[in-house]
Amino acid sequence: MDKTEIKVMKKILNLNDRIADEVRNELRSRGILMINLMSSPGSGKTSLIEKTAVLGSLRMFVIEGDIQTTLDAERILNAGLGAYQINTGPFGGDCHLEAGWIRSALDEINTSGIDILFVENIGNLVCPAEFDIGAHINAVVLSITEGEDKPLKYPLAFRNSQLCVISKTDLMPHLKINIKKIRKNIEQINPEMTILELSAQDGSGLDKWLSYLQSALENLRKNALKP
Amino acid sequence: MDKTEIKVMKKILNLNDRIADEVRNELRSRGILMINLMSSPGSGKTSLIEKTAVLGSLRMFVIEGDIQTTLDAERILNAGLGAYQINTGPFGGDCHLEAGWIRSALDEINTSGIDILFVENIGNLVCPAEFDIGAHINAVVLSITEGEDKPLKYPLAFRNSQLCVISKTDLMPHLKINIKKIRKNIEQINPEMTILELSAQDGSGLDKWLSYLQSALENLRKNALKP
């Protein structure tokens, strides 16, 4: 044994990644698309899911990750969807979710009839991006109010995601923000990123969001989803 | 030795807290007020400092905490202030600052003639609140666009701060947000909190912000600053 090497963290991450692959494969075999929503606090993840529930015909379930409170899970229930709450507060207040917690949650959730499983990760652009939780799509939600530079300042979340949702575009006329610069900064970090602009408030862009979900679900079920 | 007890983390935090006290006392003896600004990404911390530099007569210096980039430090330099960048990216991408890093930064900064030392902590409402970095005032900046529930969902940042700045109030007419509910939620977590509402964009509330800074500085120099 090489005593100059510290092996613990690698082992933990290896275990996390192995469980993440299990979760991803198991959900795929059940025909369920899992989308990991990552963002800063208050980017509008819950509002987007609420609106999707009203507009779409997709059958959805939401795992809510929060340090404290079940406020978002209550909103999801009020929107007519099933919700499962993971609170990290009692376990040290972790600022991210891990694959093992998703696997444990899935043991308690009746997944029959579900098309899409959303995971609302803990509101934080840093730590959640470090952990594969077994999603088929990692999505970063960026409120347009947060400014143009966030992809450059928090590159890991953008590098590890396939989809970026730029939210709250209804506020654009009131901000000194150039959305083209945001897109350029996203593409600098991740040229492969699919970018959707939308507003859950005025509904603009939600048609493209619903089409994206529908087509990702079909591709998953045809086993043709790009990772 | 009690083998059922894990002592490591306590020791690390004890060391952090000891260094934090040293930093706090040393800056106090030099008559420099240190304010630790914590928030989600994009709450407007840098814009607020830029505006304060233009409007106020206070002599300020800014330590910028970011995982990646020196974008904010460049903005601070352009505003005519001195800036020192701490990037945690090369050291594992830590999502918070620690007291030891501030102490190291202070060894490299010429602090003569400085009234206020702002530290822009890493954009994240979770981890920064867990580490005392030696500030005289911990301040959480909450953009009004982030919604009413954030004090309840991220209570530690609000519990460990003496000041909450509610920013971007110019956007209020365009949001379905009740600022009284935000205040109520803040007070539920921390009844002692000083709350300031302001907009760096339209300038409203900046007079009270400048008075707050001036009076906190005077109280520090009279050795009368609360906690």
Tab-separated table of C-alpha atoms in Angstrom:
chain	number	residue	atom	x	y	z
A	1	MET	CA	0.000	0.000	0.000
A	2	ASP	CA	1.291	3.428	-0.981
A	3	LYS	CA	1.223	5.487	2.200
A	4	THR	CA	1.716	8.761	0.344
A	5	GLU	CA	-1.707	8.524	-1.263
A	6	ILE	CA	-4.981	9.514	0.376
A	7	LYS	CA	-7.615	7.192	-0.968
A	8	VAL	CA	-10.748	7.940	0.996
A	9	MET	CA	-12.393	10.630	-1.132
A	10	LYS	CA	-11.795	8.728	-4.335
A	11	LYS	CA	-13.532	5.707	-2.859
A	12	ILE	CA	-16.520	7.759	-1.752
A	13	LEU	CA	-16.887	9.339	-5.169
A	14	ASN	CA	-16.430	5.984	-6.862
A	15	LEU	CA	-19.248	4.595	-4.752
A	16	ASN	CA	-21.423	7.628	-5.529
A	17	ASP	CA	-20.779	7.220	-9.262
A	18	ARG	CA	-21.561	3.491	-9.162
A	19	ILE	CA	-24.889	4.140	-7.419
A	20	ALA	CA	-25.612	6.985	-9.859
A	21	ASP	CA	-25.182	4.580	-12.784
A	22	GLU	CA	-27.502	2.068	-11.101
A	23	VAL	CA	-30.162	4.739	-10.564
A	24	ARG	CA	-29.835	5.963	-14.158
A	25	ASN	CA	-30.088	2.450	-15.644
A	26	GLU	CA	-32.953	1.363	-13.415
A	27	LEU	CA	-35.031	4.441	-14.249
A	28	ARG	CA	-34.265	4.028	-17.937
A	29	SER	CA	-35.500	0.439	-17.794
A	30	ARG	CA	-38.734	1.730	-16.239
A	31	GLY	CA	-39.058	4.369	-18.985
A	32	ILE	CA	-38.685	7.247	-16.525
A	33	LEU	CA	-36.643	10.312	-17.503
A	34	MET	CA	-34.787	11.854	-14.568
A	35	ILE	CA	-33.838	15.520	-14.762
A	36	ASN	CA	-31.548	17.073	-12.135
A	37	LEU	CA	-32.366	20.782	-11.773
A	38	MET	CA	-29.478	22.784	-10.344
A	39	SER	CA	-29.426	26.533	-9.701
A	40	SER	CA	-28.859	29.381	-7.292
A	41	PRO	CA	-31.569	29.947	-4.685
A	42	GLY	CA	-34.633	31.602	-6.164
A	43	SER	CA	-34.003	30.947	-9.866
A	44	GLY	CA	-37.557	29.704	-10.315
A	45	LYS	CA	-37.137	25.905	-10.420
A	46	THR	CA	-40.340	25.245	-8.460
A	47	SER	CA	-42.344	27.798	-10.453
A	48	LEU	CA	-41.197	26.157	-13.694
A	49	ILE	CA	-42.345	22.721	-12.489
A	50	GLU	CA	-45.677	24.170	-11.297
A	51	LYS	CA	-46.259	25.716	-14.713
A	52	THR	CA	-45.190	22.517	-16.505
A	53	ALA	CA	-47.738	20.584	-14.451
A	54	VAL	CA	-50.522	22.932	-15.548
A	55	LEU	CA	-49.585	23.092	-19.237
A	56	GLY	CA	-48.210	19.685	-20.091
A	57	SER	CA	-49.672	16.208	-20.315
A	58	LEU	CA	-46.553	14.595	-18.863
A	59	ARG	CA	-46.918	12.645	-15.634
A	60	MET	CA	-44.336	14.029	-13.261
A	61	PHE	CA	-42.957	13.408	-9.791
A	62	VAL	CA	-40.591	15.679	-7.887
A	63	ILE	CA	-37.849	14.900	-5.383
A	64	GLU	CA	-37.161	18.091	-3.446
A	65	GLY	CA	-33.720	18.693	-2.000
A	66	ASP	CA	-33.531	21.335	0.711
A	67	ILE	CA	-31.462	21.913	3.787
A	68	GLN	CA	-34.523	22.978	5.747
A	69	THR	CA	-38.309	23.204	5.278
A	70	THR	CA	-40.790	21.378	3.064
A	71	LEU	CA	-42.024	24.628	1.463
A	72	ASP	CA	-41.229	23.596	-2.122
A	73	ALA	CA	-42.663	20.088	-1.683
A	74	GLU	CA	-45.899	21.692	-0.432
A	75	ARG	CA	-46.043	23.867	-3.553
A	76	ILE	CA	-45.523	20.764	-5.710
A	77	LEU	CA	-48.353	18.904	-3.924
A	78	ASN	CA	-50.614	21.925	-4.435
A	79	ALA	CA	-49.782	21.732	-8.144
A	80	GLY	CA	-51.214	18.207	-8.157
A	81	LEU	CA	-47.922	16.329	-8.423
A	82	GLY	CA	-46.346	13.780	-6.112
A	83	ALA	CA	-43.390	15.008	-4.079
A	84	TYR	CA	-40.727	13.483	-1.865
A	85	GLN	CA	-38.650	15.684	0.416
A	86	ILE	CA	-34.983	15.181	1.220
A	87	ASN	CA	-33.874	17.536	4.002
A	88	THR	CA	-30.134	17.519	4.604
A	89	GLY	CA	-30.412	19.663	7.759
A	90	PRO	CA	-30.604	16.695	10.149
A	91	PHE	CA	-27.547	15.152	8.427
A	92	GLY	CA	-25.158	18.072	8.784
A	93	GLY	CA	-26.808	20.517	6.408
A	94	ASP	CA	-25.147	19.220	3.252
A	95	CYS	CA	-25.292	21.680	0.360
A	96	HIS	CA	-25.802	19.030	-2.344
A	97	LEU	CA	-27.602	15.749	-2.997
A	98	GLU	CA	-25.864	12.400	-3.532
A	99	ALA	CA	-26.816	9.377	-5.585
A	100	GLY	CA	-27.370	7.172	-2.517
A	101	TRP	CA	-30.060	9.502	-1.221
A	102	ILE	CA	-31.892	9.362	-4.555
A	103	ARG	CA	-31.688	5.571	-4.494
A	104	SER	CA	-33.120	5.495	-0.960
A	105	ALA	CA	-35.889	7.894	-1.993
A	106	LEU	CA	-36.760	5.681	-4.974
A	107	ASP	CA	-37.269	2.753	-2.582
A	108	GLU	CA	-40.103	4.723	-0.972
A	109	ILE	CA	-41.691	6.196	-4.102
A	110	ASN	CA	-44.298	4.425	-6.225
A	111	THR	CA	-42.904	5.188	-9.663
A	112	SER	CA	-45.564	3.435	-11.743
A	113	GLY	CA	-47.071	5.747	-14.324
A	114	ILE	CA	-44.380	8.401	-13.999
A	115	ASP	CA	-42.901	9.910	-17.186
A	116	ILE	CA	-40.500	12.424	-15.698
A	117	LEU	CA	-38.798	12.501	-12.328
A	118	PHE	CA	-37.548	15.976	-11.535
A	119	VAL	CA	-34.993	16.413	-8.789
A	120	GLU	CA	-34.824	19.945	-7.437
A	121	ASN	CA	-31.296	19.969	-6.143
A	122	ILE	CA	-30.284	22.220	-3.251
A	123	GLY	CA	-30.158	25.892	-4.282
A	124	ASN	CA	-26.459	26.421	-4.857
A	125	LEU	CA	-24.385	26.681	-8.032
A	126	VAL	CA	-21.268	25.118	-6.526
A	127	CYS	CA	-21.553	21.788	-4.699
A	128	PRO	CA	-24.474	20.018	-6.450
A	129	ALA	CA	-22.484	19.990	-9.702
A	130	GLU	CA	-19.780	17.892	-8.040
A	131	PHE	CA	-22.070	14.890	-7.496
A	132	ASP	CA	-23.598	12.672	-10.187
A	133	ILE	CA	-27.020	11.745	-8.779
A	134	GLY	CA	-28.022	9.418	-11.614
A	135	ALA	CA	-29.999	11.842	-13.784
A	136	HIS	CA	-30.320	11.374	-17.550
A	137	ILE	CA	-30.204	15.143	-17.975
A	138	ASN	CA	-28.422	17.636	-15.771
A	139	ALA	CA	-30.010	21.049	-16.190
A	140	VAL	CA	-28.832	24.345	-14.789
A	141	VAL	CA	-31.489	27.011	-14.320
A	142	LEU	CA	-30.088	30.538	-14.502
A	143	SER	CA	-32.307	33.477	-13.648
A	144	ILE	CA	-31.669	36.358	-16.011
A	145	THR	CA	-31.498	38.623	-12.947
A	146	GLU	CA	-28.268	36.915	-11.851
A	147	GLY	CA	-26.172	38.646	-14.492
A	148	GLU	CA	-24.100	37.733	-17.508
A	149	ASP	CA	-20.990	36.353	-15.835
A	150	LYS	CA	-22.332	33.372	-13.876
A	151	PRO	CA	-21.314	30.662	-16.392
A	152	LEU	CA	-17.711	31.885	-16.120
A	153	LYS	CA	-17.797	32.124	-12.327
A	154	TYR	CA	-19.467	28.757	-11.722
A	155	PRO	CA	-18.177	26.732	-14.689
A	156	LEU	CA	-18.562	23.230	-13.230
A	157	ALA	CA	-22.366	23.400	-13.118
A	158	PHE	CA	-22.398	24.512	-16.745
A	159	ARG	CA	-19.759	22.014	-17.846
A	160	ASN	CA	-21.589	19.068	-16.238
A	161	SER	CA	-25.021	19.953	-17.649
A	162	GLN	CA	-26.645	19.232	-20.987
A	163	LEU	CA	-29.372	21.865	-20.677
A	164	CYS	CA	-29.384	25.470	-19.509
A	165	VAL	CA	-32.715	27.136	-18.834
A	166	ILE	CA	-32.463	30.926	-18.746
A	167	SER	CA	-35.465	31.871	-16.587
A	168	LYS	CA	-37.446	35.021	-15.714
A	169	THR	CA	-37.008	36.488	-19.220
A	170	ASP	CA	-40.116	38.639	-18.586
A	171	LEU	CA	-37.844	40.861	-16.457
A	172	MET	CA	-35.481	41.519	-19.364
A	173	PRO	CA	-36.874	44.995	-20.222
A	174	HIS	CA	-36.105	46.139	-16.668
A	175	LEU	CA	-32.496	44.901	-16.521
A	176	LYS	CA	-29.242	46.117	-18.003
A	177	ILE	CA	-28.428	42.620	-19.178
A	178	ASN	CA	-27.584	41.333	-22.631
A	179	ILE	CA	-28.913	37.801	-23.079
A	180	LYS	CA	-26.560	37.257	-26.028
A	181	LYS	CA	-23.643	37.723	-23.637
A	182	ILE	CA	-25.111	35.121	-21.291
A	183	ARG	CA	-25.433	32.681	-24.203
A	184	LYS	CA	-21.878	33.444	-25.320
A	185	ASN	CA	-20.525	32.808	-21.817
A	186	ILE	CA	-22.464	29.525	-21.580
A	187	GLU	CA	-21.110	28.417	-24.965
A	188	GLN	CA	-17.583	29.326	-23.915
A	189	ILE	CA	-17.838	26.876	-21.002
A	190	ASN	CA	-19.939	24.233	-22.756
A	191	PRO	CA	-20.342	24.482	-26.540
A	192	GLU	CA	-22.674	21.434	-26.564
A	193	MET	CA	-25.218	22.994	-24.185
A	194	THR	CA	-28.860	23.222	-25.234
A	195	ILE	CA	-30.104	26.654	-24.127
A	196	LEU	CA	-33.769	27.501	-23.576
A	197	GLU	CA	-35.034	30.971	-22.671
A	198	LEU	CA	-38.354	31.112	-20.856
A	199	SER	CA	-40.572	32.822	-18.335
A	200	ALA	CA	-42.900	30.845	-16.065
A	201	GLN	CA	-44.554	34.216	-15.371
A	202	ASP	CA	-45.647	35.299	-18.872
A	203	GLY	CA	-45.366	31.829	-20.443
A	204	SER	CA	-42.933	32.744	-23.207
A	205	GLY	CA	-40.662	29.881	-24.248
A	206	LEU	CA	-42.674	27.226	-22.402
A	207	ASP	CA	-43.692	25.606	-25.711
A	208	LYS	CA	-40.043	24.863	-26.486
A	209	TRP	CA	-39.475	23.610	-22.936
A	210	LEU	CA	-42.424	21.185	-23.240
A	211	SER	CA	-41.179	19.980	-26.650
A	212	TYR	CA	-37.717	19.463	-25.181
A	213	LEU	CA	-39.128	17.322	-22.354
A	214	GLN	CA	-41.347	15.325	-24.713
A	215	SER	CA	-38.553	14.620	-27.142
A	216	ALA	CA	-36.029	13.758	-24.387
A	217	LEU	CA	-38.556	11.291	-22.961
A	218	GLU	CA	-39.106	9.690	-26.367
A	219	ASN	CA	-35.368	9.449	-26.955
A	220	LEU	CA	-34.881	7.826	-23.540
A	221	ARG	CA	-37.544	5.250	-24.335
A	222	LYS	CA	-35.984	4.610	-27.765
A	223	ASN	CA	-32.669	4.292	-25.907
A	224	ALA	CA	-31.344	7.165	-28.006
A	225	LEU	CA	-30.854	9.880	-25.403
A	226	LYS	CA	-27.518	11.614	-25.636
A	227	PRO	CA	-25.984	11.600	-22.169
B	1	MET	CA	-9.001	8.771	24.792
B	2	ASP	CA	-12.636	8.162	23.987
B	3	LYS	CA	-12.639	6.142	20.789
B	4	THR	CA	-16.324	6.737	20.138
B	5	GLU	CA	-15.736	10.438	19.535
B	6	ILE	CA	-14.558	11.994	16.281
B	7	LYS	CA	-12.569	15.067	17.149
B	8	VAL	CA	-11.068	16.281	13.906
B	9	MET	CA	-13.747	18.659	12.635
B	10	LYS	CA	-14.140	20.341	15.991
B	11	LYS	CA	-10.404	21.052	16.066
B	12	ILE	CA	-10.457	22.563	12.585
B	13	LEU	CA	-13.372	24.809	13.442
B	14	ASN	CA	-11.773	25.781	16.735
B	15	LEU	CA	-8.658	26.839	14.829
B	16	ASN	CA	-10.777	28.783	12.321
B	17	ASP	CA	-12.617	30.549	15.141
B	18	ARG	CA	-9.375	31.431	16.917
B	19	ILE	CA	-7.934	32.976	13.738
B	20	ALA	CA	-11.235	34.773	13.115
B	21	ASP	CA	-11.007	36.416	16.539
B	22	GLU	CA	-7.412	37.465	15.850
B	23	VAL	CA	-8.415	39.027	12.511
B	24	ARG	CA	-11.369	40.825	14.109
B	25	ASN	CA	-9.295	42.221	16.977
B	26	GLU	CA	-6.385	43.263	14.785
B	27	LEU	CA	-8.620	45.129	12.341
B	28	ARG	CA	-10.458	46.781	15.208
B	29	SER	CA	-7.165	48.008	16.645
B	30	ARG	CA	-6.373	49.521	13.224
B	31	GLY	CA	-9.810	51.187	13.115
B	32	ILE	CA	-10.912	49.158	10.087
B	33	LEU	CA	-14.468	47.845	9.887
B	34	MET	CA	-14.726	44.463	8.160
B	35	ILE	CA	-18.024	43.492	6.570
B	36	ASN	CA	-18.567	39.954	5.263
B	37	LEU	CA	-21.074	40.054	2.375
B	38	MET	CA	-22.799	36.715	1.824
B	39	SER	CA	-25.445	35.946	-0.789
B	40	SER	CA	-26.602	33.778	-3.655
B	41	PRO	CA	-24.849	34.304	-6.977
B	42	GLY	CA	-25.997	37.480	-8.708
B	43	SER	CA	-27.613	39.268	-5.754
B	44	GLY	CA	-25.767	42.464	-6.603
B	45	LYS	CA	-22.949	42.573	-4.025
B	46	THR	CA	-20.396	43.977	-6.484
B	47	SER	CA	-22.855	46.535	-7.882
B	48	LEU	CA	-23.615	47.728	-4.358
B	49	ILE	CA	-19.907	48.222	-3.605
B	50	GLU	CA	-19.393	50.015	-6.936
B	51	LYS	CA	-22.246	52.397	-6.120
B	52	THR	CA	-20.980	52.926	-2.568
B	53	ALA	CA	-17.571	53.878	-3.983
B	54	VAL	CA	-19.157	56.547	-6.193
B	55	LEU	CA	-21.503	58.002	-3.577
B	56	GLY	CA	-19.678	57.741	-0.295
B	57	SER	CA	-16.615	59.341	1.165
B	58	LEU	CA	-15.524	56.158	2.906
B	59	ARG	CA	-12.177	54.678	1.959
B	60	MET	CA	-12.818	51.059	1.070
B	61	PHE	CA	-10.920	47.938	0.088
B	62	VAL	CA	-12.455	44.710	-1.181
B	63	ILE	CA	-11.351	41.102	-0.798
B	64	GLU	CA	-13.084	39.098	-3.517
B	65	GLY	CA	-13.854	35.426	-2.941
B	66	ASP	CA	-14.585	33.414	-6.068
B	67	ILE	CA	-14.036	29.862	-7.176
B	68	GLN	CA	-12.915	31.012	-10.610
B	69	THR	CA	-12.190	34.279	-12.438
B	70	THR	CA	-11.147	37.752	-11.316
B	71	LEU	CA	-14.175	39.406	-12.950
B	72	ASP	CA	-15.489	41.020	-9.766
B	73	ALA	CA	-12.035	42.212	-8.676
B	74	GLU	CA	-11.635	43.881	-12.078
B	75	ARG	CA	-14.968	45.675	-11.593
B	76	ILE	CA	-13.797	46.855	-8.162
B	77	LEU	CA	-10.517	48.183	-9.588
B	78	ASN	CA	-12.478	50.002	-12.291
B	79	ALA	CA	-14.548	51.586	-9.511
B	80	GLY	CA	-11.330	53.073	-8.137
B	81	LEU	CA	-10.979	50.792	-5.112
B	82	GLY	CA	-8.230	48.387	-4.131
B	83	ALA	CA	-9.063	44.710	-4.540
B	84	TYR	CA	-7.503	41.400	-3.531
B	85	GLN	CA	-8.696	38.174	-5.155
B	86	ILE	CA	-8.989	34.824	-3.411
B	87	ASN	CA	-9.735	32.050	-5.924
B	88	THR	CA	-10.558	28.722	-4.306
B	89	GLY	CA	-10.496	26.849	-7.628
B	90	PRO	CA	-6.827	25.838	-7.375
B	91	PHE	CA	-7.469	24.590	-3.810
B	92	GLY	CA	-10.331	22.209	-4.522
B	93	GLY	CA	-12.998	24.735	-5.463
B	94	ASP	CA	-14.148	25.419	-1.913
B	95	CYS	CA	-17.570	27.053	-1.726
B	96	HIS	CA	-16.732	29.325	1.220
B	97	LEU	CA	-13.940	31.447	2.657
B	98	GLU	CA	-12.107	30.683	5.908
B	99	ALA	CA	-10.505	32.946	8.476
B	100	GLY	CA	-6.976	31.753	7.657
B	101	TRP	CA	-7.291	32.900	4.067
B	102	ILE	CA	-8.363	36.372	5.184
B	103	ARG	CA	-5.413	36.515	7.557
B	104	SER	CA	-3.052	35.526	4.719
B	105	ALA	CA	-4.631	38.128	2.447
B	106	LEU	CA	-4.186	40.817	5.119
B	107	ASP	CA	-0.439	40.048	5.181
B	108	GLU	CA	-0.291	41.162	1.540
B	109	ILE	CA	-2.603	44.174	1.696
B	110	ASN	CA	-1.525	47.669	2.660
B	111	THR	CA	-4.373	48.570	5.000
B	112	SER	CA	-3.252	52.077	5.916
B	113	GLY	CA	-5.966	54.632	5.269
B	114	ILE	CA	-8.744	52.045	4.882
B	115	ASP	CA	-12.065	52.647	6.662
B	116	ILE	CA	-14.021	49.630	5.509
B	117	LEU	CA	-12.824	46.235	4.328
B	118	PHE	CA	-15.557	44.453	2.410
B	119	VAL	CA	-15.228	40.734	1.833
B	120	GLU	CA	-17.379	39.464	-1.008
B	121	ASN	CA	-17.804	35.878	0.048
B	122	ILE	CA	-18.364	33.133	-2.513
B	123	GLY	CA	-21.852	33.311	-4.032
B	124	ASN	CA	-23.716	30.692	-2.066
B	125	LEU	CA	-26.239	30.940	0.768
B	126	VAL	CA	-25.171	27.692	2.450
B	127	CYS	CA	-21.486	27.128	3.199
B	128	PRO	CA	-20.116	30.656	3.783
B	129	ALA	CA	-22.401	31.034	6.807
B	130	GLU	CA	-20.695	28.085	8.505
B	131	PHE	CA	-17.321	29.851	8.772
B	132	ASP	CA	-16.520	32.883	10.915
B	133	ILE	CA	-13.988	34.830	8.836
B	134	GLY	CA	-13.346	37.539	11.423
B	135	ALA	CA	-15.788	40.190	10.230
B	136	HIS	CA	-17.297	42.766	12.594
B	137	ILE	CA	-20.543	42.582	10.638
B	138	ASN	CA	-21.910	39.601	8.741
B	139	ALA	CA	-24.342	40.808	6.112
B	140	VAL	CA	-26.576	38.724	3.894
B	141	VAL	CA	-27.622	40.326	0.606
B	142	LEU	CA	-30.943	38.999	-0.665
B	143	SER	CA	-32.127	39.983	-4.128
B	144	ILE	CA	-35.854	40.623	-4.105
B	145	THR	CA	-36.089	38.441	-7.224
B	146	GLU	CA	-35.148	35.363	-5.153
B	147	GLY	CA	-38.564	35.135	-3.526
B	148	GLU	CA	-40.070	35.398	-0.063
B	149	ASP	CA	-39.052	32.054	1.406
B	150	LYS	CA	-35.248	32.208	1.315
B	151	PRO	CA	-34.732	33.179	4.997
B	152	LEU	CA	-36.671	30.039	5.994
B	153	LYS	CA	-34.837	27.781	3.543
B	154	TYR	CA	-31.330	29.070	4.317
B	155	PRO	CA	-31.689	30.021	7.988
B	156	LEU	CA	-28.032	29.764	9.037
B	157	ALA	CA	-26.933	32.683	6.852
B	158	PHE	CA	-29.710	34.799	8.356
B	159	ARG	CA	-29.133	33.597	11.909
B	160	ASN	CA	-25.381	34.355	11.749
B	161	SER	CA	-25.766	37.844	10.277
B	162	GLN	CA	-26.458	41.215	11.860
B	163	LEU	CA	-27.551	42.939	8.648
B	164	CYS	CA	-29.772	41.911	5.757
B	165	VAL	CA	-29.711	44.016	2.603
B	166	ILE	CA	-32.740	43.406	0.382
B	167	SER	CA	-31.437	44.405	-3.054
B	168	LYS	CA	-32.857	45.163	-6.509
B	169	THR	CA	-35.996	46.781	-5.071
B	170	ASP	CA	-36.399	48.672	-8.381
B	171	LEU	CA	-37.756	45.380	-9.813
B	172	MET	CA	-40.545	45.201	-7.219
B	173	PRO	CA	-43.308	46.496	-9.541
B	174	HIS	CA	-42.571	43.627	-11.946
B	175	LEU	CA	-42.630	40.805	-9.404
B	176	LYS	CA	-45.378	38.991	-7.524
B	177	ILE	CA	-43.482	39.388	-4.299
B	178	ASN	CA	-44.520	40.918	-1.005
B	179	ILE	CA	-41.582	42.584	0.694
B	180	LYS	CA	-43.414	42.522	4.026
B	181	LYS	CA	-43.433	38.722	3.853
B	182	ILE	CA	-39.675	38.719	3.249
B	183	ARG	CA	-39.192	40.953	6.300
B	184	LYS	CA	-41.487	38.721	8.376
B	185	ASN	CA	-39.530	35.610	7.371
B	186	ILE	CA	-36.226	37.311	8.195
B	187	GLU	CA	-37.550	38.371	11.600
B	188	GLN	CA	-38.799	34.856	12.285
B	189	ILE	CA	-35.246	33.535	11.879
B	190	ASN	CA	-33.432	36.502	13.415
B	191	PRO	CA	-35.489	39.075	15.329
B	192	GLU	CA	-32.370	41.216	15.962
B	193	MET	CA	-31.570	41.659	12.254
B	194	THR	CA	-31.166	45.162	10.822
B	195	ILE	CA	-32.929	45.180	7.442
B	196	LEU	CA	-32.173	47.674	4.670
B	197	GLU	CA	-34.054	47.808	1.364
B	198	LEU	CA	-32.198	49.336	-1.549
B	199	SER	CA	-31.525	49.412	-5.267
B	200	ALA	CA	-28.053	50.069	-6.661
B	201	GLN	CA	-29.837	50.650	-9.976
B	202	ASP	CA	-32.204	53.530	-9.105
B	203	GLY	CA	-30.367	54.555	-5.926
B	204	SER	CA	-33.292	54.219	-3.532
B	205	GLY	CA	-32.282	53.319	0.005
B	206	LEU	CA	-28.600	54.047	-0.560
B	207	ASP	CA	-28.738	56.990	1.866
B	208	LYS	CA	-29.682	54.631	4.704
B	209	TRP	CA	-26.979	52.160	3.625
B	210	LEU	CA	-24.324	54.911	3.734
B	211	SER	CA	-25.542	56.080	7.165
B	212	TYR	CA	-25.433	52.498	8.408
B	213	LEU	CA	-21.810	52.110	7.266
B	214	GLN	CA	-20.796	55.467	8.721
B	215	SER	CA	-22.373	54.766	12.073
B	216	ALA	CA	-21.023	51.186	12.264
B	217	LEU	CA	-17.530	52.552	11.576
B	218	GLU	CA	-17.904	55.189	14.297
B	219	ASN	CA	-19.170	52.585	16.749
B	220	LEU	CA	-16.238	50.297	15.946
B	221	ARG	CA	-13.794	53.115	16.573
B	222	LYS	CA	-15.579	53.990	19.844
B	223	ASN	CA	-15.388	50.281	20.644
B	224	ALA	CA	-19.170	50.219	20.851
B	225	LEU	CA	-20.093	48.014	17.929
B	226	LYS	CA	-22.686	45.426	18.837
B	227	PRO	CA	-21.562	41.875	18.583
